[in-house]
Structures are given as C-alpha cells and as structure tokens.
C-alpha cells in the first residue's frame, strides 16, 4: 500500500500568496504528516511536492482559476508515484505536450465571477505512450463525483492497480491506464462498495491519495482497507 499526499496549489506557487501567508506554504500540515509517517512507520508514503516545484517553471502545473492540478501537474505527480513503485519513469521534459486553453474553473464559479473575464487558463494535451492501447474501459472517467472507472490495456506491466483518491484522480487516469494491465480508479468514499472491496483484495498495487486539504480523510480510507485485507480469503 502506498499513500500519496498531493500538494495544494499554494504549496507549489506560494510566491503568489500575500507575504503574511507565504510561510504557511513552506512547511505545511501535510509535510508534517509525511515526515511523521516516513520516520515512524513502515508505510510507503510519498509527496510529489519537490518534483512539482522542480518543474513549475517549465510548465504551469495547476489551473489559475481552479483548485485542481492540470494534466501536466498530474503527469509530474504520477511520475513521482512511479519512482516510489520502482516503475520506469518518463521525464516531463521529454514528453510531447501541446498547450491548450481552459475556460472557467471552480474558483470562478465559487466566486460567482463572469467567466468571460477568465479565459486565459492553461492545460496540456499530453501525448503519452500511443503504442499502448486501452482494450476495455467503463465507468466514470471524469471523476468529479464519487464514480468509479475501470480499464484494461495491453501494457507489459501486468499488475492490477487500485487507486482510491478524490477529484485529482481525473487528470491521472490517462497515464495510469496506459501503465497497468488493469486499473480500478475511484473516490475514497467508495472503499466499502462491494466491487471495490473485491478489487482491493485482488490488487497488486494499492494507492491511496488525497489532496493536501483533505489529508485527514486518508486515515479513514487506510483503516477501511486494513479491515478489508484482514478479511481476505
């Protein structure tokens, strides 16, 4: 089992915060959790914070008008996961990525702002391993709510992956589904659903992630997974 804490946008782009808040981006609560788990447990825990800060000047990794990372941010995060799993990585600077515009975002909606004034946000069309084909897929690939997505590919990595995450999983799917034979990707809230329980029992690799602002929710998911695996036949 691997735990990954995904940084909030302000933890990567803290220089854009007002001066009185900048200090909070340097060593966050998520950093404290990460350090504690690394130093006091045998759990494999990762944070892509360092990698994302390394590439933030090469690419825009989060939307300006949205709380989520974009496709390139997710790509950097996935490569950080692969490093922990000892899976071959792809340098973000060596991947073909076309810059595309994204309109609006959740911050615009939450602020009840005119979306016509916020049309200059950036996403990327990342061309990733076109030689690998998705043979079957079903379910919710958008991942905004609590849906579940299943896929099967012709990847040479025959491991079954289960990812329990939040809405940040949406941008991760196009990469993960190319690098595992079978993927089950769902919201953490679904951990006790019958089909997810069965997938967890069959998983070769189980990853639980949470964006930094939801880091406390990891505990509940981990506890549920421990119970599921303790009852495994």
mmCIF file with all atom_site columns, C-alpha atoms in Angstrom:
data_model
loop_
_atom_site.group_PDB
_atom_site.id
_atom_site.type_symbol
_atom_site.label_atom_id
_atom_site.label_alt_id
_atom_site.label_comp_id
_atom_site.label_asym_id
_atom_site.label_entity_id
_atom_site.label_seq_id
_atom_site.pdbx_PDB_ins_code
_atom_site.Cartn_x
_atom_site.Cartn_y
_atom_site.Cartn_z
_atom_site.occupancy
_atom_site.B_iso_or_equiv
_atom_site.pdbx_formal_charge
_atom_site.auth_seq_id
_atom_site.auth_comp_id
_atom_site.auth_asym_id
_atom_site.auth_atom_id
_atom_site.pdbx_PDB_model_num
ATOM 1   C CA . UNK A 1 1   ? 0.000   0.000   0.000   1.00 0.00 ? 1   UNK A CA 1
ATOM 2   C CA . UNK A 1 2   ? 1.217   3.449   -0.964  1.00 0.00 ? 2   UNK A CA 1
ATOM 3   C CA . UNK A 1 3   ? -0.036  6.745   0.438   1.00 0.00 ? 3   UNK A CA 1
ATOM 4   C CA . UNK A 1 4   ? 0.435   9.930   -1.572  1.00 0.00 ? 4   UNK A CA 1
ATOM 5   C CA . UNK A 1 5   ? -0.380  13.425  -0.333  1.00 0.00 ? 5   UNK A CA 1
ATOM 6   C CA . UNK A 1 6   ? -0.875  15.779  -3.275  1.00 0.00 ? 6   UNK A CA 1
ATOM 7   C CA . UNK A 1 7   ? 0.141   19.381  -2.551  1.00 0.00 ? 7   UNK A CA 1
ATOM 8   C CA . UNK A 1 8   ? -2.359  22.204  -2.563  1.00 0.00 ? 8   UNK A CA 1
ATOM 9   C CA . UNK A 1 9   ? -1.698  24.751  -5.273  1.00 0.00 ? 9   UNK A CA 1
ATOM 10  C CA . UNK A 1 10  ? -0.443  27.299  -2.741  1.00 0.00 ? 10  UNK A CA 1
ATOM 11  C CA . UNK A 1 11  ? 2.211   24.820  -1.576  1.00 0.00 ? 11  UNK A CA 1
ATOM 12  C CA . UNK A 1 12  ? 3.738   24.899  -5.072  1.00 0.00 ? 12  UNK A CA 1
ATOM 13  C CA . UNK A 1 13  ? 3.084   28.501  -6.049  1.00 0.00 ? 13  UNK A CA 1
ATOM 14  C CA . UNK A 1 14  ? 3.419   30.079  -2.620  1.00 0.00 ? 14  UNK A CA 1
ATOM 15  C CA . UNK A 1 15  ? 5.164   33.112  -4.073  1.00 0.00 ? 15  UNK A CA 1
ATOM 16  C CA . UNK A 1 16  ? 1.788   34.335  -5.299  1.00 0.00 ? 16  UNK A CA 1
ATOM 17  C CA . UNK A 1 17  ? 0.350   34.438  -1.793  1.00 0.00 ? 17  UNK A CA 1
ATOM 18  C CA . UNK A 1 18  ? 0.279   37.678  0.222   1.00 0.00 ? 18  UNK A CA 1
ATOM 19  C CA . UNK A 1 19  ? 3.505   37.994  2.217   1.00 0.00 ? 19  UNK A CA 1
ATOM 20  C CA . UNK A 1 20  ? 1.819   37.239  5.541   1.00 0.00 ? 20  UNK A CA 1
ATOM 21  C CA . UNK A 1 21  ? 0.733   33.809  4.255   1.00 0.00 ? 21  UNK A CA 1
ATOM 22  C CA . UNK A 1 22  ? 3.896   32.726  2.411   1.00 0.00 ? 22  UNK A CA 1
ATOM 23  C CA . UNK A 1 23  ? 5.334   30.995  5.485   1.00 0.00 ? 23  UNK A CA 1
ATOM 24  C CA . UNK A 1 24  ? 2.422   28.554  5.517   1.00 0.00 ? 24  UNK A CA 1
ATOM 25  C CA . UNK A 1 25  ? 3.410   27.180  2.115   1.00 0.00 ? 25  UNK A CA 1
ATOM 26  C CA . UNK A 1 26  ? 6.914   26.226  3.246   1.00 0.00 ? 26  UNK A CA 1
ATOM 27  C CA . UNK A 1 27  ? 6.138   23.568  5.856   1.00 0.00 ? 27  UNK A CA 1
ATOM 28  C CA . UNK A 1 28  ? 2.511   22.572  5.843   1.00 0.00 ? 28  UNK A CA 1
ATOM 29  C CA . UNK A 1 29  ? 0.441   20.158  7.886   1.00 0.00 ? 29  UNK A CA 1
ATOM 30  C CA . UNK A 1 30  ? 0.790   17.671  5.028   1.00 0.00 ? 30  UNK A CA 1
ATOM 31  C CA . UNK A 1 31  ? 4.588   17.969  5.271   1.00 0.00 ? 31  UNK A CA 1
ATOM 32  C CA . UNK A 1 32  ? 4.357   17.168  8.968   1.00 0.00 ? 32  UNK A CA 1
ATOM 33  C CA . UNK A 1 33  ? 2.214   14.092  8.257   1.00 0.00 ? 33  UNK A CA 1
ATOM 34  C CA . UNK A 1 34  ? 4.646   12.971  5.570   1.00 0.00 ? 34  UNK A CA 1
ATOM 35  C CA . UNK A 1 35  ? 7.673   13.337  7.840   1.00 0.00 ? 35  UNK A CA 1
ATOM 36  C CA . UNK A 1 36  ? 5.965   11.543  10.714  1.00 0.00 ? 36  UNK A CA 1
ATOM 37  C CA . UNK A 1 37  ? 4.921   8.562   8.590   1.00 0.00 ? 37  UNK A CA 1
ATOM 38  C CA . UNK A 1 38  ? 8.364   8.323   6.970   1.00 0.00 ? 38  UNK A CA 1
ATOM 39  C CA . UNK A 1 39  ? 10.171  8.408   10.300  1.00 0.00 ? 39  UNK A CA 1
ATOM 40  C CA . UNK A 1 40  ? 7.833   6.357   12.471  1.00 0.00 ? 40  UNK A CA 1
ATOM 41  C CA . UNK A 1 41  ? 6.146   3.743   10.274  1.00 0.00 ? 41  UNK A CA 1
ATOM 42  C CA . UNK A 1 42  ? 6.910   1.242   7.527   1.00 0.00 ? 42  UNK A CA 1
ATOM 43  C CA . UNK A 1 43  ? 4.263   2.744   5.249   1.00 0.00 ? 43  UNK A CA 1
ATOM 44  C CA . UNK A 1 44  ? 5.382   3.812   1.785   1.00 0.00 ? 44  UNK A CA 1
ATOM 45  C CA . UNK A 1 45  ? 4.362   7.455   1.733   1.00 0.00 ? 45  UNK A CA 1
ATOM 46  C CA . UNK A 1 46  ? 5.207   9.933   -0.987  1.00 0.00 ? 46  UNK A CA 1
ATOM 47  C CA . UNK A 1 47  ? 4.710   13.586  -1.746  1.00 0.00 ? 47  UNK A CA 1
ATOM 48  C CA . UNK A 1 48  ? 5.331   14.979  -5.248  1.00 0.00 ? 48  UNK A CA 1
ATOM 49  C CA . UNK A 1 49  ? 5.940   18.433  -3.761  1.00 0.00 ? 49  UNK A CA 1
ATOM 50  C CA . UNK A 1 50  ? 9.671   18.503  -4.533  1.00 0.00 ? 50  UNK A CA 1
ATOM 51  C CA . UNK A 1 51  ? 9.208   17.259  -8.100  1.00 0.00 ? 51  UNK A CA 1
ATOM 52  C CA . UNK A 1 52  ? 6.408   19.727  -8.759  1.00 0.00 ? 52  UNK A CA 1
ATOM 53  C CA . UNK A 1 53  ? 8.481   22.623  -7.514  1.00 0.00 ? 53  UNK A CA 1
ATOM 54  C CA . UNK A 1 54  ? 11.298  21.456  -9.793  1.00 0.00 ? 54  UNK A CA 1
ATOM 55  C CA . UNK A 1 55  ? 9.063   21.620  -12.891 1.00 0.00 ? 55  UNK A CA 1
ATOM 56  C CA . UNK A 1 56  ? 6.777   24.526  -12.030 1.00 0.00 ? 56  UNK A CA 1
ATOM 57  C CA . UNK A 1 57  ? 8.848   26.970  -14.076 1.00 0.00 ? 57  UNK A CA 1
ATOM 58  C CA . UNK A 1 58  ? 8.892   24.634  -17.070 1.00 0.00 ? 58  UNK A CA 1
ATOM 59  C CA . UNK A 1 59  ? 5.126   24.129  -17.135 1.00 0.00 ? 59  UNK A CA 1
ATOM 60  C CA . UNK A 1 60  ? 2.071   25.571  -15.455 1.00 0.00 ? 60  UNK A CA 1
ATOM 61  C CA . UNK A 1 61  ? 1.061   22.672  -13.184 1.00 0.00 ? 61  UNK A CA 1
ATOM 62  C CA . UNK A 1 62  ? -2.156  23.995  -11.623 1.00 0.00 ? 62  UNK A CA 1
ATOM 63  C CA . UNK A 1 63  ? -5.002  25.990  -13.066 1.00 0.00 ? 63  UNK A CA 1
ATOM 64  C CA . UNK A 1 64  ? -5.032  29.659  -12.160 1.00 0.00 ? 64  UNK A CA 1
ATOM 65  C CA . UNK A 1 65  ? -8.802  29.788  -11.717 1.00 0.00 ? 65  UNK A CA 1
ATOM 66  C CA . UNK A 1 66  ? -9.356  26.301  -10.345 1.00 0.00 ? 66  UNK A CA 1
ATOM 67  C CA . UNK A 1 67  ? -8.164  24.445  -7.257  1.00 0.00 ? 67  UNK A CA 1
ATOM 68  C CA . UNK A 1 68  ? -7.005  21.381  -9.241  1.00 0.00 ? 68  UNK A CA 1
ATOM 69  C CA . UNK A 1 69  ? -3.784  20.449  -10.961 1.00 0.00 ? 69  UNK A CA 1
ATOM 70  C CA . UNK A 1 70  ? -3.902  20.295  -14.754 1.00 0.00 ? 70  UNK A CA 1
ATOM 71  C CA . UNK A 1 71  ? -2.813  17.371  -16.933 1.00 0.00 ? 71  UNK A CA 1
ATOM 72  C CA . UNK A 1 72  ? 0.880   18.220  -16.673 1.00 0.00 ? 72  UNK A CA 1
ATOM 73  C CA . UNK A 1 73  ? 0.670   18.597  -12.914 1.00 0.00 ? 73  UNK A CA 1
ATOM 74  C CA . UNK A 1 74  ? -0.927  15.158  -12.764 1.00 0.00 ? 74  UNK A CA 1
ATOM 75  C CA . UNK A 1 75  ? 1.782   13.780  -15.044 1.00 0.00 ? 75  UNK A CA 1
ATOM 76  C CA . UNK A 1 76  ? 4.517   15.005  -12.702 1.00 0.00 ? 76  UNK A CA 1
ATOM 77  C CA . UNK A 1 77  ? 2.605   13.558  -9.757  1.00 0.00 ? 77  UNK A CA 1
ATOM 78  C CA . UNK A 1 78  ? 2.217   10.171  -11.456 1.00 0.00 ? 78  UNK A CA 1
ATOM 79  C CA . UNK A 1 79  ? 5.934   10.012  -12.236 1.00 0.00 ? 79  UNK A CA 1
ATOM 80  C CA . UNK A 1 80  ? 6.664   10.662  -8.558  1.00 0.00 ? 80  UNK A CA 1
ATOM 81  C CA . UNK A 1 81  ? 4.419   7.698   -7.734  1.00 0.00 ? 81  UNK A CA 1
ATOM 82  C CA . UNK A 1 82  ? 6.251   5.532   -10.253 1.00 0.00 ? 82  UNK A CA 1
ATOM 83  C CA . UNK A 1 83  ? 9.563   6.404   -8.616  1.00 0.00 ? 83  UNK A CA 1
ATOM 84  C CA . UNK A 1 84  ? 8.266   5.029   -5.311  1.00 0.00 ? 84  UNK A CA 1
ATOM 85  C CA . UNK A 1 85  ? 6.923   1.915   -7.045  1.00 0.00 ? 85  UNK A CA 1
ATOM 86  C CA . UNK A 1 86  ? 10.157  1.345   -8.976  1.00 0.00 ? 86  UNK A CA 1
ATOM 87  C CA . UNK A 1 87  ? 8.291   1.652   -12.278 1.00 0.00 ? 87  UNK A CA 1
ATOM 88  C CA . UNK A 1 88  ? 10.124  3.192   -15.282 1.00 0.00 ? 88  UNK A CA 1
ATOM 89  C CA . UNK A 1 89  ? 9.567   6.938   -15.301 1.00 0.00 ? 89  UNK A CA 1
ATOM 90  C CA . UNK A 1 90  ? 9.201   9.453   -18.125 1.00 0.00 ? 90  UNK A CA 1
ATOM 91  C CA . UNK A 1 91  ? 10.900  12.809  -17.787 1.00 0.00 ? 91  UNK A CA 1
ATOM 92  C CA . UNK A 1 92  ? 8.225   15.529  -18.117 1.00 0.00 ? 92  UNK A CA 1
ATOM 93  C CA . UNK A 1 93  ? 10.618  17.493  -20.317 1.00 0.00 ? 93  UNK A CA 1
ATOM 94  C CA . UNK A 1 94  ? 10.756  14.600  -22.793 1.00 0.00 ? 94  UNK A CA 1
ATOM 95  C CA . UNK A 1 95  ? 7.025   14.142  -23.281 1.00 0.00 ? 95  UNK A CA 1
ATOM 96  C CA . UNK A 1 96  ? 5.099   15.753  -26.118 1.00 0.00 ? 96  UNK A CA 1
ATOM 97  C CA . UNK A 1 97  ? 2.698   18.278  -24.626 1.00 0.00 ? 97  UNK A CA 1
ATOM 98  C CA . UNK A 1 98  ? 0.527   20.721  -26.532 1.00 0.00 ? 98  UNK A CA 1
ATOM 99  C CA . UNK A 1 99  ? -0.615  23.758  -24.608 1.00 0.00 ? 99  UNK A CA 1
ATOM 100 C CA . UNK A 1 100 ? -4.370  24.290  -24.743 1.00 0.00 ? 100 UNK A CA 1
ATOM 101 C CA . UNK A 1 101 ? -6.682  26.863  -23.202 1.00 0.00 ? 101 UNK A CA 1
ATOM 102 C CA . UNK A 1 102 ? -9.088  26.053  -20.396 1.00 0.00 ? 102 UNK A CA 1
ATOM 103 C CA . UNK A 1 103 ? -12.015 28.291  -19.676 1.00 0.00 ? 103 UNK A CA 1
ATOM 104 C CA . UNK A 1 104 ? -13.542 28.992  -16.308 1.00 0.00 ? 104 UNK A CA 1
ATOM 105 C CA . UNK A 1 105 ? -12.807 26.821  -13.243 1.00 0.00 ? 105 UNK A CA 1
ATOM 106 C CA . UNK A 1 106 ? -14.229 26.075  -9.818  1.00 0.00 ? 106 UNK A CA 1
ATOM 107 C CA . UNK A 1 107 ? -12.819 29.261  -8.276  1.00 0.00 ? 107 UNK A CA 1
ATOM 108 C CA . UNK A 1 108 ? -14.645 31.337  -10.888 1.00 0.00 ? 108 UNK A CA 1
ATOM 109 C CA . UNK A 1 109 ? -17.889 29.515  -10.154 1.00 0.00 ? 109 UNK A CA 1
ATOM 110 C CA . UNK A 1 110 ? -17.455 29.735  -6.384  1.00 0.00 ? 110 UNK A CA 1
ATOM 111 C CA . UNK A 1 111 ? -16.726 33.445  -6.644  1.00 0.00 ? 111 UNK A CA 1
ATOM 112 C CA . UNK A 1 112 ? -19.751 33.999  -8.900  1.00 0.00 ? 112 UNK A CA 1
ATOM 113 C CA . UNK A 1 113 ? -17.431 35.738  -11.341 1.00 0.00 ? 113 UNK A CA 1
ATOM 114 C CA . UNK A 1 114 ? -18.018 36.408  -15.023 1.00 0.00 ? 114 UNK A CA 1
ATOM 115 C CA . UNK A 1 115 ? -16.273 33.504  -16.850 1.00 0.00 ? 115 UNK A CA 1
ATOM 116 C CA . UNK A 1 116 ? -15.723 35.736  -19.882 1.00 0.00 ? 116 UNK A CA 1
ATOM 117 C CA . UNK A 1 117 ? -13.055 37.555  -17.865 1.00 0.00 ? 117 UNK A CA 1
ATOM 118 C CA . UNK A 1 118 ? -11.142 34.343  -17.056 1.00 0.00 ? 118 UNK A CA 1
ATOM 119 C CA . UNK A 1 119 ? -10.396 32.675  -20.375 1.00 0.00 ? 119 UNK A CA 1
ATOM 120 C CA . UNK A 1 120 ? -6.604  32.521  -20.279 1.00 0.00 ? 120 UNK A CA 1
ATOM 121 C CA . UNK A 1 121 ? -6.017  29.422  -18.147 1.00 0.00 ? 121 UNK A CA 1
ATOM 122 C CA . UNK A 1 122 ? -3.714  26.657  -19.388 1.00 0.00 ? 122 UNK A CA 1
ATOM 123 C CA . UNK A 1 123 ? -3.994  22.897  -19.716 1.00 0.00 ? 123 UNK A CA 1
ATOM 124 C CA . UNK A 1 124 ? -1.892  20.465  -21.743 1.00 0.00 ? 124 UNK A CA 1
ATOM 125 C CA . UNK A 1 125 ? -2.693  17.740  -24.215 1.00 0.00 ? 125 UNK A CA 1
ATOM 126 C CA . UNK A 1 126 ? -0.028  15.237  -23.164 1.00 0.00 ? 126 UNK A CA 1
ATOM 127 C CA . UNK A 1 127 ? 0.766   12.585  -25.774 1.00 0.00 ? 127 UNK A CA 1
ATOM 128 C CA . UNK A 1 128 ? 1.651   9.545   -23.680 1.00 0.00 ? 128 UNK A CA 1
ATOM 129 C CA . UNK A 1 129 ? 2.588   6.090   -24.933 1.00 0.00 ? 129 UNK A CA 1
ATOM 130 C CA . UNK A 1 130 ? 0.371   5.963   -28.048 1.00 0.00 ? 130 UNK A CA 1
ATOM 131 C CA . UNK A 1 131 ? 1.683   2.456   -28.716 1.00 0.00 ? 131 UNK A CA 1
ATOM 132 C CA . UNK A 1 132 ? -0.280  1.159   -25.708 1.00 0.00 ? 132 UNK A CA 1
ATOM 133 C CA . UNK A 1 133 ? -3.978  0.592   -26.301 1.00 0.00 ? 133 UNK A CA 1
ATOM 134 C CA . UNK A 1 134 ? -6.939  0.664   -23.940 1.00 0.00 ? 134 UNK A CA 1
ATOM 135 C CA . UNK A 1 135 ? -8.737  -2.605  -24.673 1.00 0.00 ? 135 UNK A CA 1
ATOM 136 C CA . UNK A 1 136 ? -11.696 -2.150  -22.360 1.00 0.00 ? 136 UNK A CA 1
ATOM 137 C CA . UNK A 1 137 ? -12.978 0.629   -20.153 1.00 0.00 ? 137 UNK A CA 1
ATOM 138 C CA . UNK A 1 138 ? -16.152 1.513   -18.336 1.00 0.00 ? 138 UNK A CA 1
ATOM 139 C CA . UNK A 1 139 ? -17.415 3.862   -15.705 1.00 0.00 ? 139 UNK A CA 1
ATOM 140 C CA . UNK A 1 140 ? -16.768 7.447   -14.732 1.00 0.00 ? 140 UNK A CA 1
ATOM 141 C CA . UNK A 1 141 ? -13.593 8.830   -16.268 1.00 0.00 ? 141 UNK A CA 1
ATOM 142 C CA . UNK A 1 142 ? -14.407 12.436  -15.384 1.00 0.00 ? 142 UNK A CA 1
ATOM 143 C CA . UNK A 1 143 ? -14.174 11.688  -11.681 1.00 0.00 ? 143 UNK A CA 1
ATOM 144 C CA . UNK A 1 144 ? -15.776 14.871  -10.428 1.00 0.00 ? 144 UNK A CA 1
ATOM 145 C CA . UNK A 1 145 ? -18.095 12.997  -8.086  1.00 0.00 ? 145 UNK A CA 1
ATOM 146 C CA . UNK A 1 146 ? -17.784 9.589   -6.492  1.00 0.00 ? 146 UNK A CA 1
ATOM 147 C CA . UNK A 1 147 ? -17.787 7.500   -9.660  1.00 0.00 ? 147 UNK A CA 1
ATOM 148 C CA . UNK A 1 148 ? -15.568 4.536   -10.466 1.00 0.00 ? 148 UNK A CA 1
ATOM 149 C CA . UNK A 1 149 ? -13.513 3.916   -13.598 1.00 0.00 ? 149 UNK A CA 1
ATOM 150 C CA . UNK A 1 150 ? -12.202 0.528   -14.774 1.00 0.00 ? 150 UNK A CA 1
ATOM 151 C CA . UNK A 1 151 ? -9.765  -0.082  -17.614 1.00 0.00 ? 151 UNK A CA 1
ATOM 152 C CA . UNK A 1 152 ? -7.749  -2.872  -19.208 1.00 0.00 ? 152 UNK A CA 1
ATOM 153 C CA . UNK A 1 153 ? -4.810  -2.194  -21.519 1.00 0.00 ? 153 UNK A CA 1
ATOM 154 C CA . UNK A 1 154 ? -2.137  -4.136  -23.373 1.00 0.00 ? 154 UNK A CA 1
ATOM 155 C CA . UNK A 1 155 ? 0.569   -2.743  -21.086 1.00 0.00 ? 155 UNK A CA 1
ATOM 156 C CA . UNK A 1 156 ? 3.509   -5.016  -20.363 1.00 0.00 ? 156 UNK A CA 1
ATOM 157 C CA . UNK A 1 157 ? 3.035   -4.204  -16.675 1.00 0.00 ? 157 UNK A CA 1
ATOM 158 C CA . UNK A 1 158 ? 0.630   -6.981  -15.706 1.00 0.00 ? 158 UNK A CA 1
ATOM 159 C CA . UNK A 1 159 ? -0.086  -5.619  -12.227 1.00 0.00 ? 159 UNK A CA 1
ATOM 160 C CA . UNK A 1 160 ? -3.597  -4.723  -11.105 1.00 0.00 ? 160 UNK A CA 1
ATOM 161 C CA . UNK A 1 161 ? -3.781  -1.162  -9.766  1.00 0.00 ? 161 UNK A CA 1
ATOM 162 C CA . UNK A 1 162 ? -6.415  0.169   -7.395  1.00 0.00 ? 162 UNK A CA 1
ATOM 163 C CA . UNK A 1 163 ? -6.375  3.920   -6.759  1.00 0.00 ? 163 UNK A CA 1
ATOM 164 C CA . UNK A 1 164 ? -8.534  5.456   -4.032  1.00 0.00 ? 164 UNK A CA 1
ATOM 165 C CA . UNK A 1 165 ? -8.438  9.202   -4.489  1.00 0.00 ? 165 UNK A CA 1
ATOM 166 C CA . UNK A 1 166 ? -10.515 12.357  -4.922  1.00 0.00 ? 166 UNK A CA 1
ATOM 167 C CA . UNK A 1 167 ? -11.236 14.612  -7.891  1.00 0.00 ? 167 UNK A CA 1
ATOM 168 C CA . UNK A 1 168 ? -7.500  14.927  -8.545  1.00 0.00 ? 168 UNK A CA 1
ATOM 169 C CA . UNK A 1 169 ? -7.671  11.398  -9.975  1.00 0.00 ? 169 UNK A CA 1
ATOM 170 C CA . UNK A 1 170 ? -9.335  12.650  -13.167 1.00 0.00 ? 170 UNK A CA 1
ATOM 171 C CA . UNK A 1 171 ? -6.148  14.049  -14.680 1.00 0.00 ? 171 UNK A CA 1
ATOM 172 C CA . UNK A 1 172 ? -4.143  10.974  -13.588 1.00 0.00 ? 172 UNK A CA 1
ATOM 173 C CA . UNK A 1 173 ? -6.283  8.436   -15.443 1.00 0.00 ? 173 UNK A CA 1
ATOM 174 C CA . UNK A 1 174 ? -4.837  8.870   -18.986 1.00 0.00 ? 174 UNK A CA 1
ATOM 175 C CA . UNK A 1 175 ? -1.380  7.952   -17.678 1.00 0.00 ? 175 UNK A CA 1
ATOM 176 C CA . UNK A 1 176 ? -2.229  5.240   -15.167 1.00 0.00 ? 176 UNK A CA 1
ATOM 177 C CA . UNK A 1 177 ? -4.444  3.337   -17.605 1.00 0.00 ? 177 UNK A CA 1
ATOM 178 C CA . UNK A 1 178 ? -1.511  3.086   -20.034 1.00 0.00 ? 178 UNK A CA 1
ATOM 179 C CA . UNK A 1 179 ? 0.889   1.704   -17.436 1.00 0.00 ? 179 UNK A CA 1
ATOM 180 C CA . UNK A 1 180 ? -1.103  -1.107  -15.814 1.00 0.00 ? 180 UNK A CA 1
ATOM 181 C CA . UNK A 1 181 ? -2.881  -4.108  -17.253 1.00 0.00 ? 181 UNK A CA 1
ATOM 182 C CA . UNK A 1 182 ? -5.936  -3.436  -15.093 1.00 0.00 ? 182 UNK A CA 1
ATOM 183 C CA . UNK A 1 183 ? -6.957  -0.265  -13.269 1.00 0.00 ? 183 UNK A CA 1
ATOM 184 C CA . UNK A 1 184 ? -9.745  0.426   -10.809 1.00 0.00 ? 184 UNK A CA 1
ATOM 185 C CA . UNK A 1 185 ? -9.820  4.128   -10.007 1.00 0.00 ? 185 UNK A CA 1
ATOM 186 C CA . UNK A 1 186 ? -12.417 5.523   -7.660  1.00 0.00 ? 186 UNK A CA 1
ATOM 187 C CA . UNK A 1 187 ? -13.189 8.017   -4.934  1.00 0.00 ? 187 UNK A CA 1
ATOM 188 C CA . UNK A 1 188 ? -12.118 7.128   -1.401  1.00 0.00 ? 188 UNK A CA 1
ATOM 189 C CA . UNK A 1 189 ? -15.776 7.256   -0.342  1.00 0.00 ? 189 UNK A CA 1
ATOM 190 C CA . UNK A 1 190 ? -16.388 4.057   -2.333  1.00 0.00 ? 190 UNK A CA 1
ATOM 191 C CA . UNK A 1 191 ? -13.889 1.946   -0.421  1.00 0.00 ? 191 UNK A CA 1
ATOM 192 C CA . UNK A 1 192 ? -16.576 -0.271  1.098   1.00 0.00 ? 192 UNK A CA 1
ATOM 193 C CA . UNK A 1 193 ? -18.598 -0.781  -2.075  1.00 0.00 ? 193 UNK A CA 1
ATOM 194 C CA . UNK A 1 194 ? -18.773 -4.455  -2.965  1.00 0.00 ? 194 UNK A CA 1
ATOM 195 C CA . UNK A 1 195 ? -16.972 -4.173  -6.322  1.00 0.00 ? 195 UNK A CA 1
ATOM 196 C CA . UNK A 1 196 ? -14.221 -2.003  -4.810  1.00 0.00 ? 196 UNK A CA 1
ATOM 197 C CA . UNK A 1 197 ? -13.727 -4.420  -1.921  1.00 0.00 ? 197 UNK A CA 1
ATOM 198 C CA . UNK A 1 198 ? -13.195 -7.245  -4.426  1.00 0.00 ? 198 UNK A CA 1
ATOM 199 C CA . UNK A 1 199 ? -10.797 -5.109  -6.483  1.00 0.00 ? 199 UNK A CA 1
ATOM 200 C CA . UNK A 1 200 ? -8.779  -4.253  -3.372  1.00 0.00 ? 200 UNK A CA 1
ATOM 201 C CA . UNK A 1 201 ? -8.468  -7.928  -2.487  1.00 0.00 ? 201 UNK A CA 1
ATOM 202 C CA . UNK A 1 202 ? -7.127  -8.676  -5.983  1.00 0.00 ? 202 UNK A CA 1
ATOM 203 C CA . UNK A 1 203 ? -4.868  -5.628  -6.223  1.00 0.00 ? 203 UNK A CA 1
ATOM 204 C CA . UNK A 1 204 ? -1.141  -5.980  -6.765  1.00 0.00 ? 204 UNK A CA 1
ATOM 205 C CA . UNK A 1 205 ? -0.649  -2.280  -6.087  1.00 0.00 ? 205 UNK A CA 1
ATOM 206 C CA . UNK A 1 206 ? -2.965  -0.222  -3.892  1.00 0.00 ? 206 UNK A CA 1
ATOM 207 C CA . UNK A 1 207 ? -2.556  3.543   -3.803  1.00 0.00 ? 207 UNK A CA 1
ATOM 208 C CA . UNK A 1 208 ? -4.458  5.936   -1.551  1.00 0.00 ? 208 UNK A CA 1
ATOM 209 C CA . UNK A 1 209 ? -4.118  9.615   -2.355  1.00 0.00 ? 209 UNK A CA 1
ATOM 210 C CA . UNK A 1 210 ? -5.603  12.839  -1.067  1.00 0.00 ? 210 UNK A CA 1
ATOM 211 C CA . UNK A 1 211 ? -5.012  16.419  -1.970  1.00 0.00 ? 211 UNK A CA 1
ATOM 212 C CA . UNK A 1 212 ? -3.438  18.244  0.961   1.00 0.00 ? 212 UNK A CA 1
ATOM 213 C CA . UNK A 1 213 ? -6.632  19.965  2.101   1.00 0.00 ? 213 UNK A CA 1
ATOM 214 C CA . UNK A 1 214 ? -8.290  16.543  2.502   1.00 0.00 ? 214 UNK A CA 1
ATOM 215 C CA . UNK A 1 215 ? -5.291  14.809  4.079   1.00 0.00 ? 215 UNK A CA 1
ATOM 216 C CA . UNK A 1 216 ? -7.259  13.785  7.192   1.00 0.00 ? 216 UNK A CA 1
ATOM 217 C CA . UNK A 1 217 ? -9.525  11.625  5.023   1.00 0.00 ? 217 UNK A CA 1
ATOM 218 C CA . UNK A 1 218 ? -6.629  9.289   4.247   1.00 0.00 ? 218 UNK A CA 1
ATOM 219 C CA . UNK A 1 219 ? -6.845  7.835   7.758   1.00 0.00 ? 219 UNK A CA 1
ATOM 220 C CA . UNK A 1 220 ? -10.406 6.628   7.297   1.00 0.00 ? 220 UNK A CA 1
ATOM 221 C CA . UNK A 1 221 ? -9.563  5.059   3.935   1.00 0.00 ? 221 UNK A CA 1
ATOM 222 C CA . UNK A 1 222 ? -6.497  3.299   5.329   1.00 0.00 ? 222 UNK A CA 1
ATOM 223 C CA . UNK A 1 223 ? -8.494  1.899   8.240   1.00 0.00 ? 223 UNK A CA 1
ATOM 224 C CA . UNK A 1 224 ? -11.138 0.558   5.851   1.00 0.00 ? 224 UNK A CA 1
ATOM 225 C CA . UNK A 1 225 ? -8.510  -1.052  3.632   1.00 0.00 ? 225 UNK A CA 1
ATOM 226 C CA . UNK A 1 226 ? -6.822  -2.741  6.624   1.00 0.00 ? 226 UNK A CA 1
ATOM 227 C CA . UNK A 1 227 ? -10.160 -4.285  7.589   1.00 0.00 ? 227 UNK A CA 1
ATOM 228 C CA . UNK A 1 228 ? -10.783 -5.464  4.009   1.00 0.00 ? 228 UNK A CA 1
ATOM 229 C CA . UNK A 1 229 ? -7.352  -7.051  3.691   1.00 0.00 ? 229 UNK A CA 1
ATOM 230 C CA . UNK A 1 230 ? -7.575  -8.680  7.117   1.00 0.00 ? 230 UNK A CA 1
ATOM 231 C CA . UNK A 1 231 ? -10.705 -10.475 5.923   1.00 0.00 ? 231 UNK A CA 1
ATOM 232 C CA . UNK A 1 232 ? -9.107  -11.558 2.647   1.00 0.00 ? 232 UNK A CA 1
ATOM 233 C CA . UNK A 1 233 ? -9.549  -15.300 1.961   1.00 0.00 ? 233 UNK A CA 1
#
